[in-house]
XYZ file of C-alpha atoms in Angstrom:
699
model
C -4.023 25.377 -36.325
C -5.106 27.422 -33.536
C -5.890 29.848 -36.517
C -8.216 27.377 -38.108
C -9.827 26.310 -34.566
C -10.267 30.135 -33.826
C -11.949 31.301 -37.042
C -13.957 28.218 -36.983
C -15.451 28.544 -33.211
C -18.685 30.765 -33.953
C -19.646 27.884 -36.431
C -19.505 24.998 -34.381
C -22.938 23.293 -33.282
C -24.048 24.932 -29.625
C -21.160 27.848 -30.320
C -23.191 30.936 -29.195
C -23.360 33.828 -31.880
C -19.999 36.309 -31.895
C -21.056 39.758 -31.302
C -19.545 40.166 -35.031
C -21.765 37.579 -36.444
C -25.177 39.212 -34.883
C -24.295 42.530 -35.853
C -23.503 40.973 -39.505
C -27.080 39.510 -39.292
C -28.158 42.991 -38.607
C -26.665 43.486 -42.258
C -24.125 46.197 -41.008
C -21.233 44.772 -42.395
C -20.695 46.655 -46.361
C -20.798 49.576 -43.422
C -17.980 48.817 -41.433
C -16.505 48.005 -44.468
C -17.012 51.322 -45.915
C -15.590 53.106 -42.409
C -12.136 50.864 -43.032
C -12.060 52.376 -46.889
C -13.244 55.994 -47.136
C -14.747 56.363 -43.592
C -15.491 59.846 -44.782
C -18.449 58.998 -46.856
C -20.239 57.235 -44.408
C -23.940 57.949 -42.550
C -24.842 55.220 -40.037
C -28.474 57.348 -40.203
C -28.935 55.572 -43.229
C -28.489 52.267 -40.758
C -31.295 52.616 -38.382
C -34.433 50.552 -38.261
C -36.909 52.037 -34.857
C -38.504 48.627 -34.948
C -35.449 46.393 -35.349
C -33.885 45.386 -32.636
C -29.649 46.627 -32.541
C -30.561 49.030 -34.926
C -32.804 51.089 -33.184
C -30.277 54.199 -32.482
C -27.085 55.861 -33.709
C -25.423 54.210 -30.833
C -26.623 50.659 -31.635
C -25.547 50.863 -34.973
C -22.428 52.495 -34.162
C -21.463 48.989 -31.901
C -22.510 46.568 -34.464
C -20.139 48.566 -36.850
C -17.051 48.187 -34.330
C -17.842 44.886 -33.469
C -17.210 43.525 -36.658
C -14.487 45.910 -36.809
C -12.590 44.276 -34.314
C -13.452 40.971 -35.347
C -11.958 41.961 -39.055
C -8.556 43.419 -37.020
C -8.308 39.592 -34.960
C -8.687 37.948 -37.726
C -5.899 39.797 -40.152
C -3.167 37.491 -40.745
C -0.703 40.626 -41.034
C -1.623 42.113 -38.219
C -1.794 38.568 -35.531
C 1.284 37.577 -37.357
C 2.855 41.475 -36.214
C 1.219 40.678 -32.800
C 3.239 37.195 -32.077
C 6.656 38.602 -33.559
C 5.994 40.871 -30.442
C 5.083 38.825 -28.450
C 8.697 36.563 -29.098
C 9.935 39.953 -28.780
C 9.331 40.015 -24.932
C 9.389 38.649 -21.813
C 5.571 37.051 -20.920
C 4.959 35.447 -17.722
C 2.617 32.065 -16.613
C 1.850 33.935 -12.947
C -0.807 32.106 -10.148
C -1.717 33.249 -6.616
C -3.971 31.651 -3.851
C -7.710 31.861 -5.354
C -9.862 34.256 -3.928
C -12.377 31.725 -2.938
C -9.524 29.274 -0.981
C -8.488 32.840 0.682
C -11.595 33.896 2.019
C -12.552 30.130 3.255
C -8.984 29.932 4.859
C -9.491 33.445 6.154
C -13.538 32.711 7.482
C -11.660 29.024 8.996
C -9.279 30.638 10.387
C -11.663 33.027 12.533
C -13.992 30.289 13.481
C -11.137 28.587 15.370
C -10.363 31.694 17.019
C -13.690 31.942 18.612
C -13.791 28.355 19.196
C -16.368 27.264 17.129
C -16.174 23.792 16.061
C -15.478 23.061 11.905
C -16.760 19.765 10.544
C -14.609 18.854 8.108
C -16.412 17.485 4.468
C -12.860 17.281 3.180
C -9.417 16.759 3.447
C -7.938 20.310 2.835
C -5.077 19.324 0.360
C -4.302 23.682 -0.553
C -1.067 23.700 1.479
C 0.638 20.975 -1.755
C -0.255 24.220 -3.809
C 1.791 26.629 -1.496
C 4.622 26.824 -3.617
C 2.589 28.332 -6.560
C -0.131 30.462 -4.126
C 2.358 33.629 -5.478
C 4.338 32.271 -8.003
C 5.979 34.063 -11.250
C 7.943 31.595 -14.490
C 8.737 33.262 -18.049
C 6.759 30.726 -20.331
C 10.250 29.959 -22.254
C 12.008 28.401 -18.623
C 8.674 27.288 -17.202
C 9.311 23.668 -16.283
C 6.399 20.637 -17.602
C 6.247 19.734 -13.869
C 5.446 23.004 -12.948
C 2.594 23.536 -15.463
C 1.089 20.089 -14.747
C 1.659 21.327 -11.034
C -1.218 24.857 -11.479
C -3.321 23.202 -14.307
C -4.167 20.820 -11.702
C -4.307 23.523 -8.885
C -6.435 25.752 -11.746
C -9.001 22.805 -12.029
C -8.940 22.177 -8.622
C -10.057 25.945 -7.405
C -7.352 26.375 -5.113
C -4.781 28.800 -7.642
C -6.116 31.893 -9.954
C -4.166 31.761 -13.320
C -2.459 34.116 -16.158
C -0.776 34.738 -18.318
C 1.154 37.945 -18.167
C 1.587 40.008 -21.701
C 3.753 43.086 -21.107
C 2.029 46.349 -22.241
C 4.939 46.641 -24.843
C 3.583 44.039 -26.601
C 0.027 46.202 -26.641
C 1.399 49.993 -27.472
C 3.272 48.714 -30.411
C 0.252 46.877 -31.768
C -1.893 49.827 -31.566
C 0.408 51.389 -33.657
C 1.037 49.438 -36.328
C -2.578 48.804 -36.423
C -2.855 53.369 -36.900
C -0.858 52.553 -39.531
C -2.002 49.741 -40.792
C -6.051 50.273 -40.658
C -6.915 54.180 -40.520
C -7.277 55.506 -43.714
C -5.513 58.509 -44.890
C -7.934 61.857 -44.946
C -10.184 60.801 -41.949
C -11.583 62.835 -39.600
C -11.193 63.238 -35.911
C -14.126 60.571 -34.893
C -13.804 58.031 -37.454
C -9.794 57.757 -36.240
C -10.560 57.941 -32.706
C -14.053 54.919 -33.767
C -11.152 52.631 -35.357
C -9.069 53.254 -32.949
C -11.577 52.082 -29.937
C -12.053 49.267 -32.423
C -8.361 48.732 -32.306
C -8.544 49.091 -28.875
C -11.196 46.873 -28.201
C -9.799 43.824 -30.713
C -6.755 43.588 -28.566
C -8.498 43.679 -25.291
C -11.498 41.381 -26.003
C -10.218 39.136 -28.660
C -6.958 38.931 -29.026
C -5.065 39.685 -25.625
C -7.090 36.223 -24.661
C -6.666 34.119 -27.394
C -2.555 34.860 -27.309
C -3.202 33.336 -23.710
C -5.168 30.719 -24.162
C -2.581 29.671 -26.991
C 0.658 29.310 -24.242
C -1.280 28.014 -22.278
C -2.023 25.490 -24.919
C 1.197 25.126 -25.828
C 2.407 24.542 -22.248
C 0.429 21.918 -21.630
C 1.430 20.409 -24.674
C 5.148 20.018 -24.236
C 4.267 19.424 -20.107
C 2.192 16.161 -21.214
C 4.228 15.200 -23.716
C 7.777 15.397 -21.315
C 4.873 14.005 -18.028
C 4.442 10.537 -20.695
C 8.230 10.618 -21.718
C 8.768 9.906 -17.708
C 5.467 7.725 -16.969
C 7.398 5.618 -19.936
C 10.598 5.935 -18.913
C 9.708 4.440 -15.450
C 7.983 2.052 -16.409
C 10.586 0.275 -18.683
C 12.101 0.368 -15.653
C 9.927 -1.205 -14.019
C 9.139 -4.452 -15.931
C 12.648 -5.020 -16.433
C 12.475 -5.227 -12.930
C 15.127 -8.683 -12.013
C 12.092 -11.378 -11.316
C 12.846 -13.320 -8.062
C 13.028 -16.951 -9.097
C 13.003 -19.977 -7.213
C 11.586 -18.706 -3.786
C 7.929 -19.745 -2.776
C 6.691 -16.174 -1.860
C 3.912 -14.687 0.552
C 2.110 -11.495 -0.324
C 0.684 -9.563 2.369
C -2.300 -7.031 1.194
C -1.976 -4.991 4.752
C -5.282 -3.191 6.591
C -6.697 -2.181 9.723
C -10.372 -3.299 9.934
C -11.206 -5.581 7.561
C -7.438 -7.508 7.996
C -4.325 -8.484 5.801
C -4.938 -10.747 3.131
C -2.503 -13.185 3.007
C -1.583 -15.094 0.330
C 1.559 -18.029 -0.213
C 2.598 -18.876 -3.968
C 5.053 -21.679 -4.462
C 8.044 -21.064 -6.522
C 6.847 -21.143 -10.645
C 3.349 -18.512 -9.612
C 0.727 -21.475 -8.301
C -1.750 -20.766 -5.342
C -0.576 -23.005 -2.013
C -2.360 -21.357 0.083
C -4.320 -18.101 1.577
C -5.822 -16.655 5.107
C -6.655 -13.306 6.456
C -4.919 -12.570 9.761
C -5.783 -9.472 11.863
C -2.556 -7.603 12.941
C -4.315 -4.293 13.168
C -7.139 -4.169 15.518
C -8.345 -5.553 19.101
C -7.073 -8.496 18.250
C -3.600 -7.564 16.770
C -1.804 -8.469 20.278
C -3.450 -12.623 19.893
C -1.165 -15.302 19.835
C -3.779 -17.117 17.297
C -3.150 -13.825 14.252
C 0.605 -13.773 14.668
C 0.286 -17.831 14.582
C -1.288 -17.899 11.318
C 1.414 -16.538 9.812
C 3.936 -18.437 10.898
C 2.734 -21.622 10.287
C 1.897 -20.334 6.300
C 5.740 -19.909 6.082
C 7.012 -22.838 7.950
C 4.443 -25.945 6.112
C 5.261 -24.072 3.033
C 9.128 -22.970 3.728
C 8.515 -19.384 2.780
C 10.724 -16.697 3.850
C 10.282 -14.271 1.230
C 7.176 -11.790 2.141
C 6.272 -9.472 0.114
C 4.279 -6.491 1.558
C 1.968 -4.367 -0.766
C 2.290 -0.829 0.337
C -0.829 0.411 0.625
C -3.127 1.192 3.833
C -1.591 -0.282 6.855
C 1.574 -0.755 5.019
C 3.642 0.648 7.815
C 2.442 -0.999 9.921
C 2.232 -4.586 8.923
C 5.925 -3.805 8.079
C 7.010 -3.187 11.358
C 5.048 -6.397 13.017
C 6.778 -8.750 10.363
C 10.214 -6.640 11.345
C 9.752 -6.993 15.586
C 9.079 -10.784 14.626
C 12.214 -11.526 12.738
C 14.104 -9.105 15.369
C 12.719 -12.052 17.902
C 13.226 -14.821 15.606
C 9.706 -16.077 15.672
C 10.216 -17.285 12.699
C 12.763 -19.924 13.509
C 14.487 -21.944 11.511
C 13.301 -19.763 8.969
C 15.514 -16.829 8.138
C 12.705 -14.514 6.945
C 13.187 -11.468 4.705
C 10.792 -8.887 3.647
C 10.243 -6.853 0.611
C 7.543 -3.142 0.050
C 6.260 -4.431 -3.486
C 3.917 -1.549 -4.956
C 0.130 -2.672 -5.511
C -0.617 -0.188 -7.751
C -3.824 -1.614 -10.182
C -3.407 -4.623 -7.825
C -7.405 -3.827 -6.421
C -8.276 -3.359 -9.953
C -7.044 -6.532 -11.547
C -9.519 -8.260 -8.275
C -12.283 -7.405 -9.458
C -11.659 -8.074 -12.982
C -12.491 -10.258 -15.480
C -8.824 -11.665 -16.557
C -8.205 -11.762 -12.996
C -11.961 -14.155 -12.260
C -11.131 -16.146 -15.214
C -7.835 -17.109 -13.603
C -8.480 -17.694 -9.655
C -12.391 -18.196 -10.044
C -13.250 -19.477 -6.829
C -10.853 -17.393 -4.662
C -12.293 -13.993 -2.641
C -11.444 -11.342 -4.410
C -9.679 -9.421 -1.758
C -7.349 -12.711 -1.706
C -6.815 -11.883 -5.615
C -4.698 -9.000 -4.589
C -2.609 -10.530 -2.771
C -1.667 -13.498 -4.719
C -0.897 -10.500 -7.221
C 1.697 -9.283 -5.041
C 3.004 -12.343 -4.401
C 3.688 -13.236 -7.701
C 5.309 -9.417 -8.597
C 8.021 -9.719 -6.413
C 8.123 -13.307 -8.172
C 8.279 -12.155 -12.404
C 6.971 -8.127 -12.005
C 6.954 -8.505 -15.742
C 4.452 -11.311 -16.159
C 2.196 -9.675 -13.491
C 2.520 -5.851 -14.477
C 1.502 -6.478 -17.796
C -2.245 -7.788 -16.579
C -2.593 -3.866 -15.140
C -3.690 -1.036 -17.327
C -0.401 1.305 -17.562
C -1.977 4.511 -16.088
C -2.831 2.351 -12.713
C 1.256 2.068 -12.477
C 2.013 4.972 -9.969
C 5.415 5.322 -11.049
C 4.765 8.643 -14.002
C 4.581 12.260 -13.026
C 0.358 13.272 -12.802
C -0.051 10.716 -15.993
C -3.776 11.063 -14.200
C -3.984 14.546 -15.863
C -2.458 12.868 -19.258
C -5.525 12.670 -21.999
C -6.289 8.675 -21.526
C -5.767 8.425 -25.185
C -2.254 9.066 -25.548
C -1.817 7.997 -22.339
C -2.753 4.382 -23.559
C -1.220 5.092 -27.446
C 2.442 5.060 -25.801
C 2.800 3.299 -22.301
C 0.974 0.193 -24.323
C 4.021 0.556 -26.862
C 6.386 0.528 -24.131
C 4.455 -2.886 -22.891
C 5.405 -4.279 -25.546
C 8.734 -3.201 -25.838
C 9.761 -5.189 -22.492
C 8.019 -7.991 -23.579
C 9.586 -8.322 -27.143
C 12.974 -7.962 -24.966
C 12.739 -9.623 -22.897
C 11.165 -12.668 -24.326
C 8.740 -15.177 -22.811
C 8.046 -19.085 -22.737
C 6.175 -19.906 -24.901
C 5.018 -23.272 -22.502
C 4.278 -21.520 -19.485
C 3.172 -17.360 -20.880
C -0.538 -16.474 -19.744
C -3.068 -14.560 -22.392
C -1.836 -11.150 -21.370
C 1.774 -11.832 -21.183
C 1.021 -13.013 -24.971
C -0.885 -10.183 -26.565
C 2.333 -7.450 -25.588
C 4.043 -9.881 -28.359
C 4.874 -7.976 -31.402
C 2.307 -9.490 -34.080
C 0.362 -10.707 -31.394
C -3.346 -9.629 -30.404
C -5.785 -10.951 -27.904
C -7.677 -13.169 -30.573
C -4.498 -14.491 -31.687
C -2.883 -14.871 -27.932
C -5.775 -17.122 -27.141
C -5.906 -19.311 -30.215
C -2.143 -20.004 -28.931
C -3.217 -21.349 -25.201
C -5.713 -22.968 -26.363
C -3.670 -25.235 -29.228
C -1.249 -25.259 -26.139
C -3.918 -26.811 -23.538
C -5.454 -28.932 -26.377
C -2.317 -30.581 -27.919
C 0.646 -30.157 -24.748
C 2.676 -28.317 -24.807
C 4.779 -26.331 -28.294
C 8.419 -28.617 -28.799
C 9.686 -26.303 -31.678
C 8.623 -22.479 -33.085
C 7.412 -24.202 -36.313
C 4.367 -25.503 -34.159
C 2.653 -21.823 -34.044
C 2.294 -22.266 -38.390
C -0.112 -24.583 -37.257
C -2.263 -22.263 -34.616
C -5.514 -20.922 -36.389
C -5.460 -17.653 -37.296
C -1.325 -16.932 -37.143
C -0.297 -16.760 -40.798
C 3.532 -16.191 -42.167
C 3.774 -12.738 -41.481
C 2.400 -12.448 -37.484
C 4.319 -15.998 -36.928
C 7.860 -13.337 -38.545
C 6.968 -10.396 -36.259
C 6.347 -13.007 -33.546
C 9.328 -16.079 -33.362
C 11.616 -14.001 -32.202
C 10.221 -13.298 -29.059
C 9.323 -16.846 -27.913
C 11.569 -19.343 -26.326
C 10.773 -23.316 -26.507
C 12.550 -23.999 -22.563
C 13.925 -27.566 -21.761
C 12.228 -27.013 -18.583
C 8.913 -26.434 -19.273
C 9.026 -28.007 -22.064
C 8.542 -32.374 -21.172
C 9.439 -34.707 -24.187
C 6.444 -37.021 -22.412
C 3.757 -34.349 -22.578
C 3.073 -35.715 -25.690
C -0.437 -33.733 -26.883
C -3.106 -37.258 -26.551
C -3.598 -37.686 -30.148
C -7.187 -38.215 -31.363
C -7.978 -41.336 -33.681
C -10.576 -41.675 -35.960
C -12.644 -45.500 -35.468
C -11.419 -47.812 -37.487
C -13.620 -48.236 -40.777
C -13.672 -51.420 -42.043
C -15.138 -50.629 -46.022
C -17.279 -53.667 -47.919
C -17.555 -54.604 -51.602
C -20.115 -53.777 -54.117
C -21.049 -57.522 -53.468
C -20.986 -56.435 -49.144
C -18.330 -58.383 -48.311
C -16.427 -57.258 -45.390
C -12.983 -55.887 -46.622
C -9.701 -56.879 -45.027
C -8.717 -54.588 -42.180
C -5.456 -52.127 -43.591
C -4.230 -52.178 -39.949
C -3.725 -48.410 -40.075
C -5.287 -46.025 -38.361
C -6.613 -42.436 -40.246
C -4.248 -39.657 -39.074
C -5.795 -36.269 -37.994
C -4.143 -32.885 -39.334
C -2.278 -32.274 -36.235
C -0.543 -35.817 -36.103
C 0.538 -34.624 -39.726
C 1.879 -30.952 -38.685
C 3.127 -32.514 -35.933
C 5.299 -35.181 -37.510
C 9.064 -35.168 -37.396
C 8.816 -32.501 -34.889
C 12.013 -32.397 -33.076
C 13.094 -29.692 -29.982
C 15.963 -27.250 -31.966
C 18.067 -25.616 -29.140
C 17.957 -22.429 -31.515
C 14.675 -22.128 -29.874
C 15.770 -21.460 -26.616
C 18.142 -18.600 -27.706
C 16.788 -14.945 -29.250
C 17.690 -16.152 -32.676
C 15.734 -15.865 -34.956
C 14.395 -18.866 -37.272
C 14.968 -16.736 -40.779
C 18.517 -16.605 -39.273
C 18.897 -20.180 -38.407
C 20.633 -21.214 -41.744
C 23.279 -18.281 -41.265
C 23.444 -19.877 -37.567
C 24.696 -22.925 -38.703
C 27.158 -21.505 -41.299
C 29.090 -20.338 -38.094
C 28.453 -22.877 -36.067
C 30.028 -24.973 -38.586
C 32.775 -22.481 -39.419
C 33.974 -22.436 -35.251
C 33.175 -26.315 -35.696
C 30.672 -26.826 -32.613
C 27.495 -27.860 -32.162
C 23.917 -26.077 -31.109
C 25.100 -28.567 -28.338
C 27.739 -25.740 -26.730
C 25.259 -23.239 -26.851
C 25.819 -20.912 -23.073
C 29.572 -23.145 -22.635
C 32.853 -21.893 -21.806
C 33.794 -24.187 -24.481
C 31.675 -21.976 -27.009
C 32.558 -19.000 -25.811
C 36.079 -18.995 -25.512
C 35.705 -20.426 -29.357
C 33.810 -16.984 -30.046
C 36.409 -14.942 -28.569
C 38.905 -16.081 -30.516
C 37.733 -16.236 -34.062
C 36.422 -12.731 -33.215
C 40.174 -11.343 -31.753
C 41.699 -12.359 -35.734
C 38.768 -10.769 -37.666
C 36.110 -8.155 -37.068
C 32.175 -8.701 -37.146
C 31.958 -6.589 -39.893
C 34.867 -9.068 -42.162
C 32.395 -12.101 -40.586
C 28.845 -10.527 -41.167
C 30.413 -10.472 -45.230
C 31.924 -14.130 -45.555
C 28.988 -14.966 -44.133
C 26.387 -12.365 -46.120
C 24.485 -11.064 -43.348
C 23.988 -7.997 -41.864
C 26.431 -7.042 -38.861
C 23.751 -6.119 -36.223
C 21.904 -10.182 -37.303
C 25.210 -11.242 -36.450
C 25.440 -9.904 -33.404
C 22.352 -10.627 -32.538
C 23.287 -14.589 -33.742
C 26.809 -14.438 -31.215
C 25.146 -12.963 -28.073
C 22.339 -15.619 -28.247
C 25.216 -18.687 -29.150
C 27.165 -17.488 -26.041
C 23.947 -16.189 -23.834
C 23.765 -19.927 -20.941
C 20.580 -20.913 -21.596
C 17.535 -19.765 -19.898
C 19.072 -15.817 -19.513
C 16.798 -12.741 -18.428
C 18.591 -10.039 -19.345
C 16.593 -8.285 -16.540
C 19.059 -9.901 -14.441
C 21.732 -7.177 -15.333
C 19.444 -5.162 -13.378
C 18.963 -3.799 -9.962
C 17.086 -6.604 -7.875
C 14.754 -5.710 -5.289
C 15.506 -4.752 -1.501
C 15.143 -6.722 0.839
C 14.997 -5.933 4.604
C 14.464 -7.702 8.049
C 13.902 -4.272 10.292
C 12.722 -0.621 9.414
C 13.392 2.535 10.774
C 10.549 5.591 10.439
C 10.715 9.127 9.811
C 11.236 10.764 13.513
C 14.652 8.518 13.234
C 16.587 9.891 11.024
C 18.516 13.617 11.650
C 20.092 16.084 9.994
C 23.268 14.771 7.584
C 22.884 10.931 7.800
C 23.991 9.478 4.890
C 21.621 6.107 4.299
C 21.711 3.938 1.056
C 18.168 3.499 -0.723
C 16.502 2.873 -4.345
C 15.009 5.358 -6.519
C 11.202 5.103 -6.486
C 10.536 7.155 -9.083
C 12.066 10.300 -11.308
C 10.493 12.998 -13.188
C 12.193 16.359 -14.544
C 13.218 17.958 -11.211
C 14.497 14.984 -8.981
C 13.983 11.247 -8.107
C 11.935 10.305 -5.469
C 14.605 7.356 -2.567
C 13.087 4.837 -0.529
C 14.996 4.775 2.221
C 13.096 2.474 4.222
C 11.518 5.192 5.869
C 7.734 4.679 5.285
C 7.989 8.388 2.745
C 10.267 8.698 -0.611
C 12.939 11.063 -0.277
C 13.624 13.448 -2.630
C 16.964 14.388 -4.498
C 16.087 17.405 -6.535
C 17.933 17.973 -10.041
C 20.052 21.091 -7.767
C 21.297 18.371 -5.260
C 22.529 16.645 -8.300
C 26.454 16.778 -8.731
C 27.947 15.883 -12.021
C 30.147 14.187 -10.988
C 29.334 11.784 -8.333
C 26.676 10.122 -11.498
C 29.563 8.228 -12.326
C 29.008 9.302 -15.842
C 24.760 8.922 -16.089
C 23.106 11.695 -17.518
C 19.941 11.201 -15.027
C 18.785 8.597 -12.113
C 16.654 5.809 -13.742
C 14.317 3.913 -11.943
C 15.873 1.133 -8.963
C 18.786 2.618 -9.080
C 21.226 1.823 -5.977
C 21.782 5.269 -4.382
C 23.766 6.985 -1.190
C 22.044 9.833 -0.392
C 22.552 12.785 2.790
C 19.770 14.064 4.667
C 19.545 17.256 4.302
C 15.438 19.038 5.372
C 12.844 17.072 7.086
C 9.406 18.052 7.065
C 7.922 15.005 9.493
C 4.532 17.094 9.429
C 4.479 17.205 5.576
C 5.523 13.745 5.662
C 9.049 15.638 3.245
C 12.239 14.313 3.588
C 14.838 16.335 0.891
C 17.788 14.512 0.072
C 21.267 15.132 -1.753
C 22.972 12.430 -4.063
C 26.146 10.919 -2.359
C 26.829 8.445 -5.201
C 25.067 5.818 -7.292
C 26.091 2.260 -6.547
């Protein structure tokens, strides 16, 4: 593909013609071909045209011929294959240095500081982030994805100068090869030198830059693919974070000048109260501002606080930590948790947020989102574009189309993996289910709002736009839960006004005494709740499930109960799943899914198996850390070079891959987002906010 792009480049719209193309337009190609075939018969003087630019002298004609020959050599397949083969067998390096512009800027700044001149800071200098790459060299075969992406970003910001170093050995062997291939026998010295000049020009001007671009492009492709994989893995673990159910939560969106935006949500995510408290301004010590927080907690019996991790997070955490230590919220036992607020501000001004919370200030919507993220991360995070969730590795440098395709797939997998409550879900969540899209999800919600709660999965077939294929795809991923499906929530049937017909003579017929049934009534006749709709079992497998229940002598009312679990265990102790699947005429994976569904309690959430959010009542800072201190933390992000761990000091520490010993990983190949770990502090750079850690154990 690279070869095709290279050959097609001169013909692209807006492309500047190459030197060879210009020479060909002057009619020099036949002369150039004769030089390569029978140079002794070539006479450049016959090509001279004094009035035409490019042909007015012997030197111009010779230059044009050289350009054409160099182009022919550079586009010859055998020659390029030889160059690639030479490159494969040598050590090619990717090198980066501090750019000259950046170096001059740094030297000028230092000189001015020595003279005592005040320097106006227009933009924060971030060049220190690339210090590791100011004198960096690595073989392209050993370059790590994060190194490539960091170098690319540094080059884009004009902090780094980057080059691919191809050894002279490649050039020397290329010249020897071309000397044998391109110089005709019995050529005189003049034409031998001319062709060798073309060979060297082809390498220096065309082939070497092409190979450098090729290596950079390949490195970037591999790095981008690795970045997407890292982001997808981290996003999946983040979306599968266990929900904090049954708790009233206070969401706090920290801020300095504009105050801390506060929202209290019920256990089901309903907004109970909102306010703004100025905890970090001139009124920071005012009892009135702190009383706002206490009254909101007391009035709503709220003991759980979710603090966003954005601006003023650390200061807000300090305030809550101090108040908790002083038992200011007594008799409540308040705990707080730091929650990622990535994408919350973008969501708060989105059309979806406006529709969901039309009468709420956009700033307060962010606080609501933070609270709900703790209560059920999956429900809230699906409302946000995946690229705005900061758990990746240089994800903002990745082409948006590639990122969106991969991450949307991960989101759909997670939603389908967990399953959703059909009577509680939102459009944003439902559209991520297999087979659904925005229009179908909207139709499902409208049907529910008009006709009341779903009693049965079969009712999905009555929704506009949901055909048999869509139903087959999505039915296994939706649940009908008894808590939200209230039998009293009967849909309000619309009856057609009774019409009293008349006879041909004008006399009125006797009323039949019955009302006309609507289409909805006909569809919903004899629709009863089905306990199997509360499980992960697909409706297509209900027949096999009933066969199994008959064999076990159990009923659907016993799903998830200890009697059902014991009966299944007893049955499987006497036969294998494979044999039982054969007896029932179904596949092993299908039977295993049925067995799992029958043993799981009603309302089972598979996310409960993962590590829960980390709650705190106090805090420490980076200045409190000491070398050798052993701490417990939670993995907040993973990359190819290590894992970032939240150890509760406002900055994430890094466990480099070299500090992850296999014997301490408990059989895991790598750490994952959400893992609870025990670490030892190896290094502290307070000025740069860097903490080096060593893995002690995975809890």
